[in-house]
Amino acid sequence: MKKLINKKTIGSLALGAVLTCTQANATIITFFGDDVASGQWATDGSGLTSSFVDQSNLIDSSNGYFIETFDIATAMTDLPGMADEQYNIAGASNGCGVNTLSQNGITVTETGGGLGVASQNLPGKAARPGNTGSANYIDSTCYGFTPENGSSGTVEVDYTSFLNAIPGNAQLDYFGFYWGSVDTYNDFQFFNDTDNTSVSITGSQLLTQLGGQSGNQGAPTSNTYVNIDFESFSWNRFVVTSTGIAGEFDNIVTGLTTRNRDVPEPMSIAVFGLGLFGLGLANRKRKFQK
């Protein structure tokens, strides 16, 4: 994994500050139930997905969005190639495979315990997002997790070459994912390698904002769809880190800076404006069910 140089942290926020940033920016974060664009029930049995894709999770790339469901049945319809099954757990990954993230130009790098993909609970290793929650929350399809073995793991996904092949100098400025049984030791980081800037969201900060319990496998406050709509910041790679068992995720949706925005934009439920003198945070209306 590349190491950032001259990295200067301006501020660390807990969602009333969820983002730690290395440049001035404004970013909107919403959670499932915040508004009409903050997520939706998936009809393929995977629990929650982004409002910017079809509920079936079957999409093509025409609107500038890409999805990784870890399910062969919901591979993107216009991307070539077979699903990569190297991350599957023997006997526990029926119908699973990495689809979008296995495309030419997208590089997945593992350190420590690495990446696992499963379609069921793995005692002592990983649990399905929404595992003990209400039926609509339970992810009964395939999901990703780290570490696949051991007690810690890091997964880096680098889109640089993939983006270079897309006309218009596109970068990525949207990231959505179903975060299951959020733990205090899980975090997601986003890097722009052109100007050496980064943004991160940590499990500890998210749980503080939502009033969730670390590792809870059913409560909406610990199992939620997270939407990060970056403003004045774009990125080319992200890193998932878990220093304990485990960090679980599904329905990862990324959006190009050139994407079709004729869909509902997230309301400013949690707005972060980070500058030399601090930040501004809009009041966030707490609501977890539509």
PDB file of C-alpha atoms in Angstrom:
ATOM      1  CA  MET A   1       0.000   0.000   0.000  1.00  0.00           C
ATOM      2  CA  LYS A   2       1.320   3.431  -0.881  1.00  0.00           C
ATOM      3  CA  LYS A   3       2.344   5.639   1.988  1.00  0.00           C
ATOM      4  CA  LEU A   4       1.227   9.254   1.917  1.00  0.00           C
ATOM      5  CA  ILE A   5       3.926  11.880   2.372  1.00  0.00           C
ATOM      6  CA  ASN A   6       3.575  15.376   3.776  1.00  0.00           C
ATOM      7  CA  LYS A   7       0.233  14.405   5.218  1.00  0.00           C
ATOM      8  CA  LYS A   8      -1.135  17.182   7.381  1.00  0.00           C
ATOM      9  CA  THR A   9      -4.240  16.508   9.424  1.00  0.00           C
ATOM     10  CA  ILE A  10      -6.312  19.656   9.810  1.00  0.00           C
ATOM     11  CA  GLY A  11      -9.002  18.186  11.998  1.00  0.00           C
ATOM     12  CA  SER A  12     -10.498  15.029  13.444  1.00  0.00           C
ATOM     13  CA  LEU A  13     -14.259  14.921  13.658  1.00  0.00           C
ATOM     14  CA  ALA A  14     -16.640  12.533  15.382  1.00  0.00           C
ATOM     15  CA  LEU A  15     -19.789  12.317  13.299  1.00  0.00           C
ATOM     16  CA  GLY A  16     -20.836  15.224  14.825  1.00  0.00           C
ATOM     17  CA  ALA A  17     -17.602  14.356  13.474  1.00  0.00           C
ATOM     18  CA  VAL A  18     -17.243  11.232  11.481  1.00  0.00           C
ATOM     19  CA  LEU A  19     -14.613  12.426   9.042  1.00  0.00           C
ATOM     20  CA  THR A  20     -10.916  12.927   9.519  1.00  0.00           C
ATOM     21  CA  CYS A  21      -9.669  15.062   6.649  1.00  0.00           C
ATOM     22  CA  THR A  22      -6.346  16.209   5.233  1.00  0.00           C
ATOM     23  CA  GLN A  23      -7.754  19.103   3.219  1.00  0.00           C
ATOM     24  CA  ALA A  24     -10.519  21.671   3.447  1.00  0.00           C
ATOM     25  CA  ASN A  25     -13.727  20.177   2.116  1.00  0.00           C
ATOM     26  CA  ALA A  26     -17.424  19.722   2.663  1.00  0.00           C
ATOM     27  CA  THR A  27     -18.846  16.233   2.783  1.00  0.00           C
ATOM     28  CA  ILE A  28     -22.416  15.049   3.240  1.00  0.00           C
ATOM     29  CA  ILE A  29     -22.972  11.798   5.132  1.00  0.00           C
ATOM     30  CA  THR A  30     -26.367  10.168   5.497  1.00  0.00           C
ATOM     31  CA  PHE A  31     -27.530   6.899   6.984  1.00  0.00           C
ATOM     32  CA  PHE A  32     -30.427   4.654   6.048  1.00  0.00           C
ATOM     33  CA  GLY A  33     -33.697   6.355   6.987  1.00  0.00           C
ATOM     34  CA  ASP A  34     -32.350   9.906   7.028  1.00  0.00           C
ATOM     35  CA  ASP A  35     -34.112  10.886   3.781  1.00  0.00           C
ATOM     36  CA  VAL A  36     -35.287   9.497   0.453  1.00  0.00           C
ATOM     37  CA  ALA A  37     -31.752   9.276  -0.920  1.00  0.00           C
ATOM     38  CA  SER A  38     -30.033   7.662   2.064  1.00  0.00           C
ATOM     39  CA  GLY A  39     -30.562   4.020   1.136  1.00  0.00           C
ATOM     40  CA  GLN A  40     -33.302   1.521   0.423  1.00  0.00           C
ATOM     41  CA  TRP A  41     -34.334  -2.067   1.033  1.00  0.00           C
ATOM     42  CA  ALA A  42     -32.692  -4.390  -1.490  1.00  0.00           C
ATOM     43  CA  THR A  43     -34.990  -6.881  -3.209  1.00  0.00           C
ATOM     44  CA  ASP A  44     -32.269  -9.491  -3.740  1.00  0.00           C
ATOM     45  CA  GLY A  45     -32.143 -10.393  -0.046  1.00  0.00           C
ATOM     46  CA  SER A  46     -28.992  -8.432   0.723  1.00  0.00           C
ATOM     47  CA  GLY A  47     -30.574  -6.108   3.287  1.00  0.00           C
ATOM     48  CA  LEU A  48     -29.798  -2.486   2.431  1.00  0.00           C
ATOM     49  CA  THR A  49     -28.422  -0.881  -0.702  1.00  0.00           C
ATOM     50  CA  SER A  50     -27.836   2.554  -2.203  1.00  0.00           C
ATOM     51  CA  SER A  51     -30.678   4.760  -3.426  1.00  0.00           C
ATOM     52  CA  PHE A  52     -28.591   5.457  -6.540  1.00  0.00           C
ATOM     53  CA  VAL A  53     -28.976   1.926  -7.915  1.00  0.00           C
ATOM     54  CA  ASP A  54     -31.955  -0.303  -8.658  1.00  0.00           C
ATOM     55  CA  GLN A  55     -33.383  -2.147  -5.650  1.00  0.00           C
ATOM     56  CA  SER A  56     -32.504  -5.414  -7.380  1.00  0.00           C
ATOM     57  CA  ASN A  57     -28.821  -4.374  -7.419  1.00  0.00           C
ATOM     58  CA  LEU A  58     -28.780  -5.235 -11.128  1.00  0.00           C
ATOM     59  CA  ILE A  59     -27.315  -2.232 -12.921  1.00  0.00           C
ATOM     60  CA  ASP A  60     -25.014  -1.227 -15.749  1.00  0.00           C
ATOM     61  CA  SER A  61     -22.508   1.602 -15.722  1.00  0.00           C
ATOM     62  CA  SER A  62     -24.447   4.015 -17.951  1.00  0.00           C
ATOM     63  CA  ASN A  63     -25.254   6.386 -15.081  1.00  0.00           C
ATOM     64  CA  GLY A  64     -21.697   6.440 -13.754  1.00  0.00           C
ATOM     65  CA  TYR A  65     -22.265   4.137 -10.762  1.00  0.00           C
ATOM     66  CA  PHE A  66     -20.570   0.834 -10.026  1.00  0.00           C
ATOM     67  CA  ILE A  67     -21.635  -1.791  -7.492  1.00  0.00           C
ATOM     68  CA  GLU A  68     -19.903  -4.708  -5.817  1.00  0.00           C
ATOM     69  CA  THR A  69     -22.389  -7.156  -4.308  1.00  0.00           C
ATOM     70  CA  PHE A  70     -20.033 -10.144  -3.948  1.00  0.00           C
ATOM     71  CA  ASP A  71     -22.791 -12.186  -5.646  1.00  0.00           C
ATOM     72  CA  ILE A  72     -22.393 -13.792  -9.061  1.00  0.00           C
ATOM     73  CA  ALA A  73     -26.148 -13.365  -9.678  1.00  0.00           C
ATOM     74  CA  THR A  74     -25.953  -9.576  -9.416  1.00  0.00           C
ATOM     75  CA  ALA A  75     -22.775  -8.901 -11.381  1.00  0.00           C
ATOM     76  CA  MET A  76     -22.968  -5.643 -13.339  1.00  0.00           C
ATOM     77  CA  THR A  77     -24.577  -6.358 -16.677  1.00  0.00           C
ATOM     78  CA  ASP A  78     -22.070  -4.524 -18.915  1.00  0.00           C
ATOM     79  CA  LEU A  79     -18.757  -5.431 -17.297  1.00  0.00           C
ATOM     80  CA  PRO A  80     -16.846  -8.346 -18.808  1.00  0.00           C
ATOM     81  CA  GLY A  81     -15.283 -11.384 -17.220  1.00  0.00           C
ATOM     82  CA  MET A  82     -16.119 -14.066 -14.703  1.00  0.00           C
ATOM     83  CA  ALA A  83     -16.417 -13.491 -10.977  1.00  0.00           C
ATOM     84  CA  ASP A  84     -13.201 -13.897  -9.000  1.00  0.00           C
ATOM     85  CA  GLU A  85     -13.766 -16.665  -6.450  1.00  0.00           C
ATOM     86  CA  GLN A  86     -10.318 -16.645  -4.844  1.00  0.00           C
ATOM     87  CA  TYR A  87     -11.651 -14.905  -1.723  1.00  0.00           C
ATOM     88  CA  ASN A  88     -14.474 -17.410  -1.161  1.00  0.00           C
ATOM     89  CA  ILE A  89     -14.557 -19.496   2.002  1.00  0.00           C
ATOM     90  CA  ALA A  90     -14.693 -23.207   1.234  1.00  0.00           C
ATOM     91  CA  GLY A  91     -18.165 -24.584   1.916  1.00  0.00           C
ATOM     92  CA  ALA A  92     -19.517 -21.202   3.011  1.00  0.00           C
ATOM     93  CA  SER A  93     -19.648 -19.077  -0.147  1.00  0.00           C
ATOM     94  CA  ASN A  94     -22.452 -20.458  -2.285  1.00  0.00           C
ATOM     95  CA  GLY A  95     -22.967 -18.221  -5.326  1.00  0.00           C
ATOM     96  CA  CYS A  96     -20.275 -15.776  -4.235  1.00  0.00           C
ATOM     97  CA  GLY A  97     -17.570 -13.994  -6.179  1.00  0.00           C
ATOM     98  CA  VAL A  98     -15.939 -10.597  -6.589  1.00  0.00           C
ATOM     99  CA  ASN A  99     -17.365  -8.983  -9.723  1.00  0.00           C
ATOM    100  CA  THR A 100     -16.709  -5.277 -10.249  1.00  0.00           C
ATOM    101  CA  LEU A 101     -13.568  -5.183  -8.116  1.00  0.00           C
ATOM    102  CA  SER A 102     -12.037  -7.891 -10.307  1.00  0.00           C
ATOM    103  CA  GLN A 103     -12.169  -5.740 -13.457  1.00  0.00           C
ATOM    104  CA  ASN A 104      -9.026  -4.822 -15.384  1.00  0.00           C
ATOM    105  CA  GLY A 105      -7.506  -1.682 -13.904  1.00  0.00           C
ATOM    106  CA  ILE A 106      -8.860  -2.267 -10.387  1.00  0.00           C
ATOM    107  CA  THR A 107      -6.277  -3.696  -8.001  1.00  0.00           C
ATOM    108  CA  VAL A 108      -7.129  -5.392  -4.708  1.00  0.00           C
ATOM    109  CA  THR A 109      -4.245  -5.656  -2.233  1.00  0.00           C
ATOM    110  CA  GLU A 110      -4.475  -7.545   1.053  1.00  0.00           C
ATOM    111  CA  THR A 111      -2.323  -7.314   4.159  1.00  0.00           C
ATOM    112  CA  GLY A 112      -2.647  -9.187   7.421  1.00  0.00           C
ATOM    113  CA  GLY A 113      -5.719 -11.407   7.465  1.00  0.00           C
ATOM    114  CA  GLY A 114      -6.904 -10.192   4.066  1.00  0.00           C
ATOM    115  CA  LEU A 115     -10.329 -10.350   2.410  1.00  0.00           C
ATOM    116  CA  GLY A 116     -12.953 -13.053   2.760  1.00  0.00           C
ATOM    117  CA  VAL A 117     -16.294 -13.512   0.974  1.00  0.00           C
ATOM    118  CA  ALA A 118     -19.055 -15.661   2.469  1.00  0.00           C
ATOM    119  CA  SER A 119     -22.780 -16.315   2.194  1.00  0.00           C
ATOM    120  CA  GLN A 120     -23.362 -17.369   5.808  1.00  0.00           C
ATOM    121  CA  ASN A 121     -22.254 -16.697   9.343  1.00  0.00           C
ATOM    122  CA  LEU A 122     -18.784 -17.878  10.260  1.00  0.00           C
ATOM    123  CA  PRO A 123     -18.617 -18.404  14.044  1.00  0.00           C
ATOM    124  CA  GLY A 124     -15.624 -16.674  15.554  1.00  0.00           C
ATOM    125  CA  LYS A 125     -14.803 -15.036  12.216  1.00  0.00           C
ATOM    126  CA  ALA A 126     -17.637 -12.992  10.664  1.00  0.00           C
ATOM    127  CA  ALA A 127     -21.402 -12.405  10.739  1.00  0.00           C
ATOM    128  CA  ARG A 128     -23.820 -11.362   8.015  1.00  0.00           C
ATOM    129  CA  PRO A 129     -24.769  -7.655   8.117  1.00  0.00           C
ATOM    130  CA  GLY A 130     -28.034  -7.254  10.034  1.00  0.00           C
ATOM    131  CA  ASN A 131     -27.684 -10.849  11.176  1.00  0.00           C
ATOM    132  CA  THR A 132     -30.027 -10.811  14.179  1.00  0.00           C
ATOM    133  CA  GLY A 133     -32.150  -7.846  13.139  1.00  0.00           C
ATOM    134  CA  SER A 134     -35.558  -7.634  11.500  1.00  0.00           C
ATOM    135  CA  ALA A 135     -35.996  -9.612   8.287  1.00  0.00           C
ATOM    136  CA  ASN A 136     -35.492  -6.650   5.952  1.00  0.00           C
ATOM    137  CA  TYR A 137     -32.091  -5.873   7.478  1.00  0.00           C
ATOM    138  CA  ILE A 138     -30.648  -9.389   7.249  1.00  0.00           C
ATOM    139  CA  ASP A 139     -28.142  -9.884   4.454  1.00  0.00           C
ATOM    140  CA  SER A 140     -28.906 -13.402   3.260  1.00  0.00           C
ATOM    141  CA  THR A 141     -26.645 -13.103   0.216  1.00  0.00           C
ATOM    142  CA  CYS A 142     -22.858 -12.915  -0.062  1.00  0.00           C
ATOM    143  CA  TYR A 143     -20.843 -10.263   1.770  1.00  0.00           C
ATOM    144  CA  GLY A 144     -17.216  -9.269   2.226  1.00  0.00           C
ATOM    145  CA  PHE A 145     -15.218  -9.088   5.433  1.00  0.00           C
ATOM    146  CA  THR A 146     -11.739  -8.576   6.842  1.00  0.00           C
ATOM    147  CA  PRO A 147      -9.757 -10.214   8.310  1.00  0.00           C
ATOM    148  CA  GLU A 148     -10.390 -13.534   6.594  1.00  0.00           C
ATOM    149  CA  ASN A 149      -7.985 -15.118   9.067  1.00  0.00           C
ATOM    150  CA  GLY A 150      -6.148 -13.961  12.151  1.00  0.00           C
ATOM    151  CA  SER A 151      -7.127 -10.951  14.241  1.00  0.00           C
ATOM    152  CA  SER A 152      -6.521  -8.004  11.894  1.00  0.00           C
ATOM    153  CA  GLY A 153      -6.601  -7.233   8.213  1.00  0.00           C
ATOM    154  CA  THR A 154      -6.439  -4.507   5.591  1.00  0.00           C
ATOM    155  CA  VAL A 155      -7.949  -4.472   2.104  1.00  0.00           C
ATOM    156  CA  GLU A 156      -6.950  -1.782  -0.385  1.00  0.00           C
ATOM    157  CA  VAL A 157      -8.876  -1.226  -3.616  1.00  0.00           C
ATOM    158  CA  ASP A 158      -7.112   0.963  -6.173  1.00  0.00           C
ATOM    159  CA  TYR A 159      -9.123   2.249  -9.169  1.00  0.00           C
ATOM    160  CA  THR A 160      -6.343   4.352 -10.724  1.00  0.00           C
ATOM    161  CA  SER A 161      -5.839   2.446 -13.986  1.00  0.00           C
ATOM    162  CA  PHE A 162      -9.563   1.769 -14.303  1.00  0.00           C
ATOM    163  CA  LEU A 163     -10.314   5.492 -14.027  1.00  0.00           C
ATOM    164  CA  ASN A 164      -7.559   6.425 -16.467  1.00  0.00           C
ATOM    165  CA  ALA A 165      -9.352   4.387 -19.131  1.00  0.00           C
ATOM    166  CA  ILE A 166     -12.586   6.371 -18.708  1.00  0.00           C
ATOM    167  CA  PRO A 167     -12.919   9.529 -20.867  1.00  0.00           C
ATOM    168  CA  GLY A 168     -13.269  12.860 -19.111  1.00  0.00           C
ATOM    169  CA  ASN A 169     -10.591  12.545 -16.404  1.00  0.00           C
ATOM    170  CA  ALA A 170     -13.136  10.992 -14.069  1.00  0.00           C
ATOM    171  CA  GLN A 171     -12.444  10.370 -10.406  1.00  0.00           C
ATOM    172  CA  LEU A 172     -14.736   9.023  -7.691  1.00  0.00           C
ATOM    173  CA  ASP A 173     -16.675  11.218  -5.278  1.00  0.00           C
ATOM    174  CA  TYR A 174     -19.460   8.964  -3.935  1.00  0.00           C
ATOM    175  CA  PHE A 175     -19.153   5.878  -1.761  1.00  0.00           C
ATOM    176  CA  GLY A 176     -22.017   3.903  -0.265  1.00  0.00           C
ATOM    177  CA  PHE A 177     -21.943   0.584   1.574  1.00  0.00           C
ATOM    178  CA  TYR A 178     -23.918  -1.605   3.949  1.00  0.00           C
ATOM    179  CA  TRP A 179     -21.836  -1.640   7.132  1.00  0.00           C
ATOM    180  CA  GLY A 180     -22.670  -4.649   9.265  1.00  0.00           C
ATOM    181  CA  SER A 181     -22.263  -4.956  13.049  1.00  0.00           C
ATOM    182  CA  VAL A 182     -20.012  -1.893  13.138  1.00  0.00           C
ATOM    183  CA  ASP A 183     -17.078  -2.247  15.520  1.00  0.00           C
ATOM    184  CA  THR A 184     -14.970   0.454  17.129  1.00  0.00           C
ATOM    185  CA  TYR A 185     -11.909  -1.017  15.427  1.00  0.00           C
ATOM    186  CA  ASN A 186     -13.230  -0.825  11.828  1.00  0.00           C
ATOM    187  CA  ASP A 187     -12.440   2.093   9.542  1.00  0.00           C
ATOM    188  CA  PHE A 188     -12.606   3.165   5.880  1.00  0.00           C
ATOM    189  CA  GLN A 189     -10.074   5.542   4.334  1.00  0.00           C
ATOM    190  CA  PHE A 190     -10.214   7.306   0.963  1.00  0.00           C
ATOM    191  CA  PHE A 191      -7.124   8.582  -0.818  1.00  0.00           C
ATOM    192  CA  ASN A 192      -6.444  11.046  -3.600  1.00  0.00           C
ATOM    193  CA  ASP A 193      -2.925  10.189  -4.735  1.00  0.00           C
ATOM    194  CA  THR A 194      -2.692  13.203  -7.039  1.00  0.00           C
ATOM    195  CA  ASP A 195      -2.609  15.756  -4.239  1.00  0.00           C
ATOM    196  CA  ASN A 196      -1.821  13.435  -1.289  1.00  0.00           C
ATOM    197  CA  THR A 197      -5.057  14.045   0.579  1.00  0.00           C
ATOM    198  CA  SER A 198      -7.321  11.622   2.383  1.00  0.00           C
ATOM    199  CA  VAL A 199     -10.573  11.263   4.295  1.00  0.00           C
ATOM    200  CA  SER A 200     -11.515   8.551   6.789  1.00  0.00           C
ATOM    201  CA  ILE A 201     -14.631   7.344   8.587  1.00  0.00           C
ATOM    202  CA  THR A 202     -14.221   5.194  11.687  1.00  0.00           C
ATOM    203  CA  GLY A 203     -16.541   2.739  13.356  1.00  0.00           C
ATOM    204  CA  SER A 204     -16.002   4.361  16.722  1.00  0.00           C
ATOM    205  CA  GLN A 205     -17.130   7.752  15.434  1.00  0.00           C
ATOM    206  CA  LEU A 206     -20.147   6.337  13.616  1.00  0.00           C
ATOM    207  CA  LEU A 207     -21.317   4.434  16.705  1.00  0.00           C
ATOM    208  CA  THR A 208     -20.993   7.575  18.802  1.00  0.00           C
ATOM    209  CA  GLN A 209     -23.165   9.502  16.345  1.00  0.00           C
ATOM    210  CA  LEU A 210     -25.862   6.831  16.045  1.00  0.00           C
ATOM    211  CA  GLY A 211     -25.789   5.678  19.656  1.00  0.00           C
ATOM    212  CA  GLY A 212     -24.902   2.174  18.511  1.00  0.00           C
ATOM    213  CA  GLN A 213     -23.192  -0.682  20.307  1.00  0.00           C
ATOM    214  CA  SER A 214     -19.947  -2.073  18.949  1.00  0.00           C
ATOM    215  CA  GLY A 215     -20.453  -5.472  17.350  1.00  0.00           C
ATOM    216  CA  ASN A 216     -24.250  -5.509  17.709  1.00  0.00           C
ATOM    217  CA  GLN A 217     -25.500  -7.770  14.917  1.00  0.00           C
ATOM    218  CA  GLY A 218     -29.101  -6.605  14.735  1.00  0.00           C
ATOM    219  CA  ALA A 219     -29.728  -3.015  15.811  1.00  0.00           C
ATOM    220  CA  PRO A 220     -30.182  -0.377  13.058  1.00  0.00           C
ATOM    221  CA  THR A 221     -27.782   1.824  15.016  1.00  0.00           C
ATOM    222  CA  SER A 222     -24.984  -0.687  14.366  1.00  0.00           C
ATOM    223  CA  ASN A 223     -26.085  -2.049  10.973  1.00  0.00           C
ATOM    224  CA  THR A 224     -26.786   0.723   8.475  1.00  0.00           C
ATOM    225  CA  TYR A 225     -26.290   1.876   4.914  1.00  0.00           C
ATOM    226  CA  VAL A 226     -23.704   4.651   4.858  1.00  0.00           C
ATOM    227  CA  ASN A 227     -23.661   7.260   2.059  1.00  0.00           C
ATOM    228  CA  ILE A 228     -20.637   9.508   1.677  1.00  0.00           C
ATOM    229  CA  ASP A 229     -21.126  12.247  -0.893  1.00  0.00           C
ATOM    230  CA  PHE A 230     -17.777  13.996  -1.150  1.00  0.00           C
ATOM    231  CA  GLU A 231     -17.703  17.651  -2.154  1.00  0.00           C
ATOM    232  CA  SER A 232     -14.467  19.351  -3.185  1.00  0.00           C
ATOM    233  CA  PHE A 233     -12.756  15.996  -2.760  1.00  0.00           C
ATOM    234  CA  SER A 234     -12.345  13.048  -5.100  1.00  0.00           C
ATOM    235  CA  TRP A 235     -10.464   9.822  -4.632  1.00  0.00           C
ATOM    236  CA  ASN A 236      -8.905   6.960  -6.563  1.00  0.00           C
ATOM    237  CA  ARG A 237      -8.506   4.262  -3.887  1.00  0.00           C
ATOM    238  CA  PHE A 238      -9.992   3.201  -0.583  1.00  0.00           C
ATOM    239  CA  VAL A 239      -8.703   1.084   2.288  1.00  0.00           C
ATOM    240  CA  VAL A 240     -10.726  -0.992   4.751  1.00  0.00           C
ATOM    241  CA  THR A 241      -9.004  -1.822   8.028  1.00  0.00           C
ATOM    242  CA  SER A 242     -10.135  -3.949  10.930  1.00  0.00           C
ATOM    243  CA  THR A 243      -7.886  -4.579  13.910  1.00  0.00           C
ATOM    244  CA  GLY A 244     -10.293  -7.144  15.334  1.00  0.00           C
ATOM    245  CA  ILE A 245     -12.865  -9.731  14.233  1.00  0.00           C
ATOM    246  CA  ALA A 246     -14.300  -8.493  11.955  1.00  0.00           C
ATOM    247  CA  GLY A 247     -15.276  -5.724   9.550  1.00  0.00           C
ATOM    248  CA  GLU A 248     -18.266  -6.772   7.408  1.00  0.00           C
ATOM    249  CA  PHE A 249     -19.646  -4.922   4.375  1.00  0.00           C
ATOM    250  CA  ASP A 250     -21.812  -5.387   1.299  1.00  0.00           C
ATOM    251  CA  ASN A 251     -23.363  -3.535  -1.647  1.00  0.00           C
ATOM    252  CA  ILE A 252     -20.423  -1.209  -2.156  1.00  0.00           C
ATOM    253  CA  VAL A 253     -21.492   1.526  -4.590  1.00  0.00           C
ATOM    254  CA  THR A 254     -19.067   4.036  -6.062  1.00  0.00           C
ATOM    255  CA  GLY A 255     -19.940   7.054  -8.200  1.00  0.00           C
ATOM    256  CA  LEU A 256     -17.887   8.896 -10.798  1.00  0.00           C
ATOM    257  CA  THR A 257     -17.452  12.650 -10.687  1.00  0.00           C
ATOM    258  CA  THR A 258     -19.029  12.593 -14.187  1.00  0.00           C
ATOM    259  CA  ARG A 259     -22.035  10.495 -13.124  1.00  0.00           C
ATOM    260  CA  ASN A 260     -25.665  11.179 -13.936  1.00  0.00           C
ATOM    261  CA  ARG A 261     -27.031  13.211 -11.029  1.00  0.00           C
ATOM    262  CA  ASP A 262     -30.671  13.117 -12.128  1.00  0.00           C
ATOM    263  CA  VAL A 263     -31.463  11.115  -8.995  1.00  0.00           C
ATOM    264  CA  PRO A 264     -32.329  12.499  -5.546  1.00  0.00           C
ATOM    265  CA  GLU A 265     -29.300  14.031  -3.910  1.00  0.00           C
ATOM    266  CA  PRO A 266     -28.838  13.428  -0.182  1.00  0.00           C
ATOM    267  CA  MET A 267     -30.191  16.139   2.084  1.00  0.00           C
ATOM    268  CA  SER A 268     -27.675  17.997   4.227  1.00  0.00           C
ATOM    269  CA  ILE A 269     -28.303  15.810   7.256  1.00  0.00           C
ATOM    270  CA  ALA A 270     -24.673  15.785   8.268  1.00  0.00           C
ATOM    271  CA  VAL A 271     -22.631  18.452   6.520  1.00  0.00           C
ATOM    272  CA  PHE A 272     -18.967  18.897   7.273  1.00  0.00           C
ATOM    273  CA  GLY A 273     -17.261  22.113   6.215  1.00  0.00           C
ATOM    274  CA  LEU A 274     -13.636  21.950   7.277  1.00  0.00           C
ATOM    275  CA  GLY A 275     -11.487  25.066   7.023  1.00  0.00           C
ATOM    276  CA  LEU A 276      -8.719  26.899   8.807  1.00  0.00           C
ATOM    277  CA  PHE A 277     -10.936  27.902  11.703  1.00  0.00           C
ATOM    278  CA  GLY A 278     -13.068  24.833  12.227  1.00  0.00           C
ATOM    279  CA  LEU A 279     -16.203  23.275  10.837  1.00  0.00           C
ATOM    280  CA  GLY A 280     -19.940  23.732  10.469  1.00  0.00           C
ATOM    281  CA  LEU A 281     -22.343  20.918  11.214  1.00  0.00           C
ATOM    282  CA  ALA A 282     -26.020  20.978  10.325  1.00  0.00           C
ATOM    283  CA  ASN A 283     -28.461  19.520  12.805  1.00  0.00           C
ATOM    284  CA  ARG A 284     -29.101  15.903  12.005  1.00  0.00           C
ATOM    285  CA  LYS A 285     -32.575  14.461  12.236  1.00  0.00           C
ATOM    286  CA  ARG A 286     -32.434  11.010  13.786  1.00  0.00           C
ATOM    287  CA  LYS A 287     -34.638   8.490  12.031  1.00  0.00           C
ATOM    288  CA  PHE A 288     -33.833   4.912  11.242  1.00  0.00           C
ATOM    289  CA  GLN A 289     -36.936   3.476   9.593  1.00  0.00           C
ATOM    290  CA  LYS A 290     -38.907   4.855   6.695  1.00  0.00           C
TER     291      LYS A 290
END
